[in-house]
Coordinates of C-alpha atoms and ligand atoms in Angstrom, one line a residue:
M254 CA 264.3 -35.9 51.4
E255 CA 267.5 -37.8 51.4
K256 CA 270.2 -37.8 48.2
K257 CA 269.5 -40.9 47.2
K258 CA 273.3 -43.0 46.3
R259 CA 274.1 -43.4 43.2
A260 CA 273.6 -46.3 41.7
S261 CA 277.3 -47.8 40.6
F262 CA 278.3 -51.9 38.9
G263 CA 279.1 -54.5 41.4
S264 CA 282.3 -55.6 40.7
K265 CA 285.5 -54.9 38.2
L266 CA 284.2 -57.4 35.7
G267 CA 280.5 -56.5 36.3
F268 CA 282.1 -53.2 34.4
L269 CA 283.8 -54.4 31.8
A270 CA 281.8 -56.8 30.6
A271 CA 279.2 -54.1 29.9
A272 CA 281.7 -51.8 28.7
V273 CA 283.1 -54.3 26.1
G274 CA 279.3 -55.5 26.2
S275 CA 278.4 -51.8 24.7
A276 CA 281.5 -51.6 22.6
V277 CA 280.9 -54.9 20.7
G278 CA 277.7 -54.9 18.6
L279 CA 276.2 -54.8 15.0
G280 CA 279.2 -52.8 14.4
N281 CA 281.5 -55.4 15.6
I282 CA 279.8 -58.8 13.7
W283 CA 277.4 -56.5 9.8
R284 CA 279.7 -53.9 9.8
F285 CA 283.1 -54.4 10.0
P286 CA 283.5 -57.6 7.7
Y287 CA 282.3 -55.4 4.6
E288 CA 283.8 -52.1 6.0
L289 CA 287.6 -53.9 5.7
G290 CA 286.0 -56.4 2.4
Q291 CA 285.7 -52.8 0.9
N292 CA 288.5 -50.5 2.3
G293 CA 291.4 -53.3 1.0
G294 CA 292.0 -56.1 4.1
F295 CA 294.4 -55.9 6.0
A296 CA 295.7 -51.5 5.3
F297 CA 292.0 -50.9 6.3
L298 CA 293.6 -52.8 9.1
I299 CA 296.3 -51.1 10.5
V300 CA 294.5 -47.5 10.3
Y301 CA 291.6 -48.7 12.0
L302 CA 293.8 -49.7 14.7
L303 CA 295.7 -47.2 15.2
C304 CA 292.2 -45.0 14.8
A305 CA 291.0 -47.4 18.0
F306 CA 294.3 -46.9 19.6
L307 CA 294.8 -43.8 19.1
I308 CA 291.9 -41.6 19.2
G309 CA 289.8 -44.3 20.6
W310 CA 291.5 -45.5 24.1
P311 CA 292.5 -41.7 25.5
L312 CA 288.6 -40.8 24.3
M313 CA 286.9 -43.0 26.4
L314 CA 289.6 -42.3 29.0
S315 CA 288.1 -39.9 28.5
E316 CA 284.5 -39.7 28.4
F317 CA 284.9 -41.7 31.6
A318 CA 286.5 -40.0 33.6
V319 CA 283.9 -37.3 33.2
G320 CA 281.6 -39.3 34.1
R321 CA 283.4 -40.9 37.0
M322 CA 284.8 -37.9 38.8
G323 CA 280.7 -35.9 37.3
Q324 CA 278.9 -39.0 39.6
S325 CA 276.2 -37.6 36.3
N326 CA 273.9 -38.3 33.6
V327 CA 275.4 -37.8 30.3
S328 CA 274.2 -33.6 30.8
S329 CA 274.8 -32.4 34.4
S330 CA 278.2 -34.0 35.0
F331 CA 280.0 -31.7 33.2
A332 CA 278.3 -28.9 35.0
N333 CA 279.0 -30.6 38.6
I334 CA 282.7 -30.6 36.6
I335 CA 283.0 -26.8 36.3
G336 CA 280.4 -25.6 38.4
N337 CA 278.4 -24.1 35.9
K338 CA 276.3 -25.1 32.5
R339 CA 277.9 -23.9 29.9
W340 CA 278.4 -27.2 28.4
N341 CA 276.2 -29.5 29.0
W342 CA 274.9 -29.3 25.9
I343 CA 277.7 -31.6 24.6
G344 CA 274.8 -34.3 27.3
I345 CA 272.3 -33.5 25.2
M346 CA 272.8 -33.2 22.1
G347 CA 274.6 -36.9 22.8
A348 CA 271.2 -38.0 24.1
V349 CA 269.9 -37.2 21.0
C350 CA 272.6 -38.5 19.2
V351 CA 271.9 -42.1 21.1
L352 CA 268.3 -41.3 20.7
L353 CA 268.5 -41.3 17.1
V354 CA 271.6 -44.4 16.2
I355 CA 269.4 -46.4 18.4
G356 CA 266.0 -45.6 16.0
F357 CA 268.0 -47.3 13.1
Y358 CA 270.4 -49.8 15.7
A359 CA 266.9 -51.1 15.9
V360 CA 265.9 -52.5 13.5
V361 CA 268.8 -54.1 12.3
C362 CA 268.7 -55.3 15.6
G363 CA 264.8 -56.5 14.7
W364 CA 266.2 -58.9 11.5
S365 CA 268.9 -60.5 13.4
L366 CA 265.3 -61.7 15.2
E367 CA 264.2 -62.6 11.6
Y368 CA 266.9 -64.8 10.7
I369 CA 267.3 -66.6 14.0
Y370 CA 264.1 -67.6 13.7
Q371 CA 264.7 -68.8 10.0
A372 CA 267.7 -70.4 10.7
I373 CA 265.8 -72.7 13.1
T374 CA 263.1 -73.3 10.6
N375 CA 265.7 -73.6 8.4
Q376 CA 264.4 -71.8 5.8
F377 CA 268.0 -71.5 4.1
S378 CA 268.8 -74.7 2.4
G379 CA 267.5 -75.0 -1.1
Q380 CA 267.9 -71.1 -1.9
S381 CA 269.8 -70.5 -4.4
P382 CA 272.2 -66.5 -3.9
Q383 CA 269.5 -64.7 -5.5
E384 CA 266.5 -66.6 -4.1
L385 CA 268.1 -65.7 -0.6
S386 CA 268.7 -61.6 -1.9
D387 CA 265.0 -61.9 -2.9
S388 CA 264.2 -63.0 0.2
F389 CA 265.9 -60.4 2.5
S390 CA 264.5 -57.4 0.0
S391 CA 261.6 -58.3 0.4
F392 CA 261.7 -58.9 4.0
T393 CA 262.9 -56.0 4.6
T394 CA 260.8 -53.6 2.7
G395 CA 258.3 -55.4 4.1
T396 CA 256.1 -53.7 6.6
W397 CA 254.5 -55.7 9.6
R398 CA 257.7 -58.7 9.8
P399 CA 260.1 -56.3 10.2
I400 CA 258.5 -54.0 12.5
L401 CA 257.0 -56.9 15.4
W402 CA 260.7 -58.1 15.8
L403 CA 261.9 -54.6 16.2
I404 CA 259.2 -54.4 18.8
L405 CA 260.2 -57.4 20.8
F406 CA 264.2 -56.6 20.6
L407 CA 262.5 -53.2 22.5
V408 CA 261.0 -55.1 24.7
I409 CA 263.3 -57.2 26.2
N410 CA 265.8 -54.6 26.0
C411 CA 263.6 -51.8 28.3
A412 CA 263.2 -54.4 30.5
I413 CA 266.4 -55.8 31.0
V414 CA 267.7 -51.8 31.7
V415 CA 264.1 -51.6 33.7
G416 CA 266.3 -53.9 36.5
G417 CA 269.0 -51.5 37.0
V418 CA 272.2 -51.2 37.0
Q419 CA 273.8 -53.9 38.8
E420 CA 271.0 -56.4 38.8
G421 CA 269.8 -55.8 35.1
I422 CA 272.5 -54.9 33.4
E423 CA 275.3 -56.1 34.3
R424 CA 273.8 -59.3 35.8
T425 CA 272.7 -60.1 31.9
S426 CA 276.2 -58.8 30.5
K427 CA 278.1 -60.8 33.3
V428 CA 276.4 -64.0 31.4
L429 CA 276.4 -62.9 27.9
M430 CA 279.7 -61.7 26.6
P431 CA 281.4 -65.2 28.2
F432 CA 279.0 -67.1 25.5
L433 CA 279.2 -65.0 23.0
F434 CA 282.8 -64.7 22.8
T435 CA 282.7 -68.8 22.9
I436 CA 280.8 -68.5 20.0
I437 CA 282.8 -66.4 17.9
V438 CA 285.8 -68.3 19.1
V439 CA 284.0 -71.9 17.9
L440 CA 282.7 -69.8 14.7
C441 CA 286.1 -68.7 13.9
I442 CA 288.0 -71.7 14.1
R443 CA 285.0 -73.8 12.0
S444 CA 285.2 -71.3 9.6
I445 CA 289.3 -71.5 9.2
S446 CA 289.5 -75.2 9.2
L447 CA 287.3 -75.5 6.1
P448 CA 289.2 -76.5 3.6
G449 CA 289.7 -73.2 1.3
G450 CA 289.3 -70.7 4.3
L451 CA 293.2 -70.2 4.3
E452 CA 292.5 -68.1 1.1
G453 CA 291.2 -66.3 3.0
L454 CA 293.0 -65.6 6.1
K455 CA 295.7 -64.3 3.3
F456 CA 293.2 -61.6 1.7
L457 CA 293.3 -60.2 5.2
F458 CA 296.5 -60.3 5.8
S459 CA 298.2 -59.4 3.0
P460 CA 299.5 -56.0 3.0
D461 CA 299.1 -53.5 0.4
F462 CA 299.3 -49.9 0.9
S463 CA 298.8 -48.4 -1.6
K464 CA 295.2 -49.2 -0.6
I465 CA 295.3 -46.4 1.9
T466 CA 293.5 -43.4 0.7
P467 CA 291.8 -40.2 2.8
S468 CA 288.7 -42.0 2.0
V469 CA 290.0 -45.1 4.1
V470 CA 290.4 -44.1 6.8
L471 CA 287.8 -41.9 7.2
S472 CA 285.5 -45.0 7.9
A473 CA 288.4 -46.6 9.7
M474 CA 288.0 -43.7 11.6
G475 CA 283.8 -43.5 11.8
Q476 CA 284.1 -47.0 12.2
A477 CA 286.5 -47.2 15.9
F478 CA 283.8 -44.5 16.8
F479 CA 280.3 -46.3 16.0
S480 CA 282.0 -49.6 17.2
L481 CA 283.4 -47.9 20.7
S482 CA 280.4 -46.0 21.5
L483 CA 282.1 -43.0 21.9
G484 CA 281.3 -39.7 20.9
M485 CA 278.0 -39.4 23.0
G486 CA 278.3 -40.2 26.6
C487 CA 278.0 -43.9 26.8
M488 CA 280.6 -44.7 27.9
L489 CA 280.9 -41.4 30.1
T490 CA 277.7 -42.8 31.6
Y491 CA 278.7 -46.0 32.2
G492 CA 282.3 -44.3 34.1
S493 CA 279.7 -42.9 36.3
Y494 CA 278.9 -46.3 37.7
M495 CA 282.1 -46.9 38.0
R496 CA 283.7 -47.3 42.0
K497 CA 286.6 -44.6 43.0
E498 CA 289.8 -47.6 42.3
N499 CA 288.9 -48.3 39.3
H500 CA 291.3 -47.8 37.2
L501 CA 289.6 -46.4 34.6
G502 CA 293.2 -46.0 31.9
K503 CA 294.1 -50.0 31.9
T504 CA 289.9 -50.4 31.8
A505 CA 289.6 -47.9 28.5
F506 CA 292.6 -49.7 27.0
E507 CA 291.3 -53.9 27.9
V508 CA 287.7 -52.3 26.1
V509 CA 289.7 -51.1 22.9
G510 CA 291.3 -54.2 23.1
M511 CA 288.7 -56.9 23.2
D512 CA 286.3 -54.6 20.9
S513 CA 289.2 -54.7 18.0
L514 CA 290.2 -58.6 19.0
I515 CA 286.7 -59.0 18.8
S516 CA 286.4 -57.5 15.5
I517 CA 289.3 -59.5 14.3
L518 CA 287.3 -62.6 14.7
C519 CA 284.2 -61.7 13.4
A520 CA 286.3 -61.0 10.4
M521 CA 288.7 -64.4 10.6
T522 CA 285.2 -65.8 10.9
I523 CA 283.6 -64.6 7.7
F524 CA 286.3 -64.1 5.0
P525 CA 287.4 -68.0 5.3
A526 CA 284.0 -69.4 4.3
V527 CA 283.6 -66.6 1.8
F528 CA 287.0 -67.6 0.4
A529 CA 286.2 -71.0 0.8
L530 CA 283.8 -71.1 -0.9
G531 CA 284.6 -68.8 -4.0
I532 CA 281.4 -66.2 -2.8
D533 CA 282.6 -61.9 -3.8
P534 CA 284.1 -60.5 -0.2
S535 CA 283.0 -57.1 -1.2
K536 CA 280.2 -57.7 -0.6
G537 CA 278.2 -54.1 1.0
P538 CA 275.7 -54.1 4.3
E539 CA 274.6 -57.6 3.0
L540 CA 277.5 -59.6 3.5
V541 CA 276.2 -60.7 7.4
F542 CA 272.0 -61.5 5.2
I543 CA 272.8 -63.1 2.4
T544 CA 276.4 -64.4 1.5
L545 CA 276.6 -66.0 5.0
P546 CA 272.8 -68.1 5.1
N547 CA 274.4 -69.1 1.5
V548 CA 277.6 -70.2 3.0
F549 CA 275.6 -72.1 5.9
N550 CA 274.0 -73.7 2.7
Q551 CA 276.9 -74.8 1.6
M552 CA 278.8 -75.3 5.0
P553 CA 278.9 -79.1 6.6
G554 CA 276.4 -78.3 9.3
G555 CA 275.5 -75.4 8.3
Y556 CA 272.2 -75.8 9.9
F557 CA 273.8 -75.7 13.1
W558 CA 276.0 -73.0 12.5
G559 CA 274.3 -70.8 11.2
I560 CA 270.9 -70.8 14.3
L561 CA 274.5 -69.3 16.4
F562 CA 276.0 -66.9 14.2
F563 CA 272.6 -65.8 14.5
I564 CA 272.4 -65.6 17.7
L565 CA 275.3 -63.9 18.4
L566 CA 274.5 -61.4 16.2
A567 CA 271.4 -60.7 18.8
I568 CA 273.4 -60.7 21.0
A569 CA 276.4 -59.1 20.8
A570 CA 273.4 -56.1 19.3
L571 CA 271.2 -56.6 22.6
T572 CA 273.9 -55.6 25.0
S573 CA 274.3 -52.2 23.0
T574 CA 271.2 -51.5 22.4
I575 CA 270.6 -51.4 26.4
S576 CA 273.9 -48.6 26.8
M577 CA 271.9 -46.6 24.9
L578 CA 269.2 -46.7 26.3
E579 CA 270.5 -46.0 30.2
V580 CA 272.2 -43.2 28.7
I581 CA 268.7 -41.8 27.8
T582 CA 267.1 -43.2 31.2
A583 CA 269.3 -41.7 33.2
Y584 CA 269.0 -38.8 31.4
V585 CA 265.7 -38.4 31.5
S586 CA 265.0 -39.3 35.1
E587 CA 267.5 -37.9 36.1
E588 CA 267.3 -34.3 34.8
W589 CA 263.3 -34.1 35.0
K590 CA 263.3 -36.4 38.5
L591 CA 260.7 -39.2 36.7
N592 CA 260.7 -42.6 37.9
R593 CA 263.2 -44.5 36.3
K594 CA 261.2 -47.9 35.0
A595 CA 258.2 -45.5 33.8
T596 CA 261.1 -43.0 31.4
A597 CA 262.6 -46.4 30.2
I598 CA 259.2 -47.4 29.4
G599 CA 258.0 -44.3 28.0
T600 CA 261.9 -43.6 25.8
T601 CA 261.5 -47.1 24.6
V602 CA 258.4 -46.2 22.6
L603 CA 259.9 -43.5 21.5
I604 CA 262.4 -45.3 19.7
A605 CA 260.5 -47.3 19.2
L606 CA 258.3 -45.6 16.9
L607 CA 261.3 -44.0 15.4
A608 CA 262.2 -47.2 14.0
I609 CA 258.8 -48.0 12.6
G610 CA 259.8 -44.9 10.7
C611 CA 262.9 -46.5 9.9
S612 CA 261.6 -49.7 8.4
L613 CA 259.3 -48.2 6.7
S614 CA 261.6 -45.7 4.6
M615 CA 263.6 -48.7 3.4
G616 CA 259.7 -50.1 2.1
V617 CA 257.2 -48.4 1.7
W618 CA 258.2 -44.8 2.7
N619 CA 261.5 -45.0 0.5
E620 CA 259.7 -42.2 -2.0
Y621 CA 260.5 -39.6 1.7
T622 CA 263.6 -38.5 1.3
V623 CA 265.7 -35.4 2.3
L624 CA 268.8 -34.8 0.6
G625 CA 268.7 -38.3 -1.6
M626 CA 268.2 -40.7 1.6
N627 CA 265.6 -42.7 3.5
L628 CA 264.7 -41.7 7.1
F629 CA 267.5 -45.0 8.0
D630 CA 270.1 -43.2 6.2
L631 CA 270.0 -39.8 6.8
F632 CA 269.7 -41.5 11.3
D633 CA 273.2 -43.1 9.9
N634 CA 274.3 -40.5 8.4
F635 CA 273.5 -37.3 10.6
T636 CA 275.1 -39.6 14.0
A637 CA 278.0 -41.3 12.6
K638 CA 279.3 -37.4 10.2
I639 CA 278.1 -34.8 11.8
L640 CA 276.5 -35.6 16.1
M641 CA 279.6 -38.3 17.0
P642 CA 282.9 -36.0 16.1
I643 CA 281.6 -33.0 17.3
G644 CA 280.7 -34.9 20.3
G645 CA 284.2 -35.8 19.7
I646 CA 286.0 -32.5 19.7
A647 CA 283.7 -31.6 22.7
I648 CA 284.8 -34.1 24.8
S649 CA 288.6 -33.7 24.2
I650 CA 288.4 -30.4 24.8
F651 CA 286.6 -30.0 27.4
F652 CA 288.6 -32.7 30.0
G653 CA 291.9 -31.7 28.1
W654 CA 292.2 -27.5 27.4
I655 CA 288.3 -27.1 30.1
V656 CA 288.8 -28.9 33.3
D657 CA 292.6 -28.2 34.9
R658 CA 295.4 -30.2 35.1
K659 CA 295.1 -30.8 38.9
S660 CA 291.5 -32.0 39.0
R661 CA 292.5 -34.3 35.7
E662 CA 295.4 -35.8 37.1
A663 CA 293.6 -36.6 40.1
E664 CA 290.9 -38.4 38.3
L665 CA 293.2 -40.4 36.8
T666 CA 295.3 -41.2 39.4
N667 CA 292.8 -42.0 41.8
E668 CA 293.6 -38.4 44.0
G669 CA 297.6 -39.9 43.5
V670 CA 297.6 -43.3 44.1
L671 CA 298.6 -45.1 40.9
K672 CA 301.7 -43.7 38.9
L673 CA 301.0 -43.5 35.1
K674 CA 303.1 -43.6 33.0
Y675 CA 301.8 -42.9 30.1
L676 CA 299.9 -39.8 31.3
K677 CA 301.6 -37.2 29.7
F678 CA 301.5 -39.1 26.5
Y679 CA 298.0 -39.4 27.2
T680 CA 297.5 -35.7 27.8
F681 CA 299.2 -35.0 24.7
L682 CA 297.1 -37.8 22.5
L683 CA 293.5 -35.9 24.6
K684 CA 294.3 -32.1 23.9
Y685 CA 296.3 -32.4 20.3
I686 CA 295.9 -35.4 18.7
V687 CA 292.4 -36.2 19.4
P688 CA 290.4 -33.0 18.4
L689 CA 292.5 -32.0 15.3
A690 CA 292.3 -35.8 13.6
I691 CA 288.8 -35.3 14.9
L692 CA 288.2 -32.2 12.7
A693 CA 290.8 -33.4 9.9
V694 CA 288.3 -36.3 9.0
F695 CA 285.4 -33.8 9.3
A696 CA 286.3 -31.1 7.1
D697 CA 287.1 -33.9 4.4
Q698 CA 283.8 -34.9 5.0
L699 CA 282.1 -31.6 4.8
I700 CA 283.8 -30.6 1.0
Ligands
LIG1344 N1 279.6 -49.9 20.1 C1 278.3 -50.3 19.2 C2 278.5 -51.3 18.2 O1 279.7 -51.3 17.5 C3 276.8 -49.5 19.5 C4 276.8 -48.9 19.9 C5 276.4 -48.7 21.3 C6 276.6 -47.2 20.5 N2 276.8 -47.6 22.0 C7 276.6 -47.0 21.0 C8 277.7 -46.6 18.5 C9 276.9 -45.3 21.4 C10 277.7 -45.0 19.1 C11 277.2 -44.3 20.2 O2 277.5 -52.0 17.6

């Protein structure tokens, strides 16, 4: 049989849209603002940016490079580079990790659809903060509603991935990402211009470095990994569809920059509104689903802004779940020589089962716990605190130490075409700083 040419992204911009789409997700809109609120505002932001650029960037660049060099999925890429299968376990672990992440992630994606529906049918209006909170918990602990929404979400997700890399993923990202960016800028301006909104900006940008503790550093690094889709081969898989002439280092820098910018814009949207209305900023995961509907209720034109916000949330989530499904679909269909469409559908069914389990674990199944956690929290903690750090360390050791210097530099410089001023700095970060920093955080967590 003739060897089929591997799919690739059609253009640089298309690739950028897809990679930023993978990075920008619930991590930026839902998780970043509450982590920031709980961990002291500006100090957290600074630590976060350091993690994103000094650990996230070299790691993302390495994932891109391993993917493009190996020209295969999350597992075989390693074997294609060094000629033996000794490192393929990283990819298998990555695929399993992605499966668990999307299992709990899809539940929150489903919530975003429910909240679009509630916003359109004007259900927030007239509810007191207590009622909003009660209706959120009765919805999330319910049985059928969250399941139906998450299935709908996964079906849309599957349809896009079935379309293929260029026709499905790239095309969707190119339409949705500019739209997402526009919505977030508009919402941000609206929020800051609320009377009293500037107080929120003051909270965000007043440094209180006494707040920086080891646990804050830990949260910031975990957040950087999650937000940049690192440590489980997502960026590796996308990298394998990159063209030989693309500038990997620059692209990775752009993705890290855009992702951080969007996280900051989200925080600059949420906090001014929260402060303008005198609501406690240090709320946890319910910040987006309880606090914000309350904000929309009190805001002129809140009906419209509420719809826009939850559409933003769903779009951001979708471009991330696409990248997760692609990792598994590429892996299974290439390794087991299965049809891509059938694989995507089969994987979606499996994901739906896991996600249904996670959803029920918040309600009727909440008495079943492991280590005191329900399934949702277990998947979240196990992937973020164990699998992703191991994956990150493994990729940095592989590309920094196992791959020889000449091949590494040839890949990074496009066979010597690019002159990279940062090559030494990058190599230093990759070989020493990245694995040691992750190891430190990892060890700290285990203790
Ligand atoms: N980065 C996405 C977010 O911020 C989530 C995500 C997509 C992800 N792909 C991933 C997280 C791979 C970890 C690994 O929401």
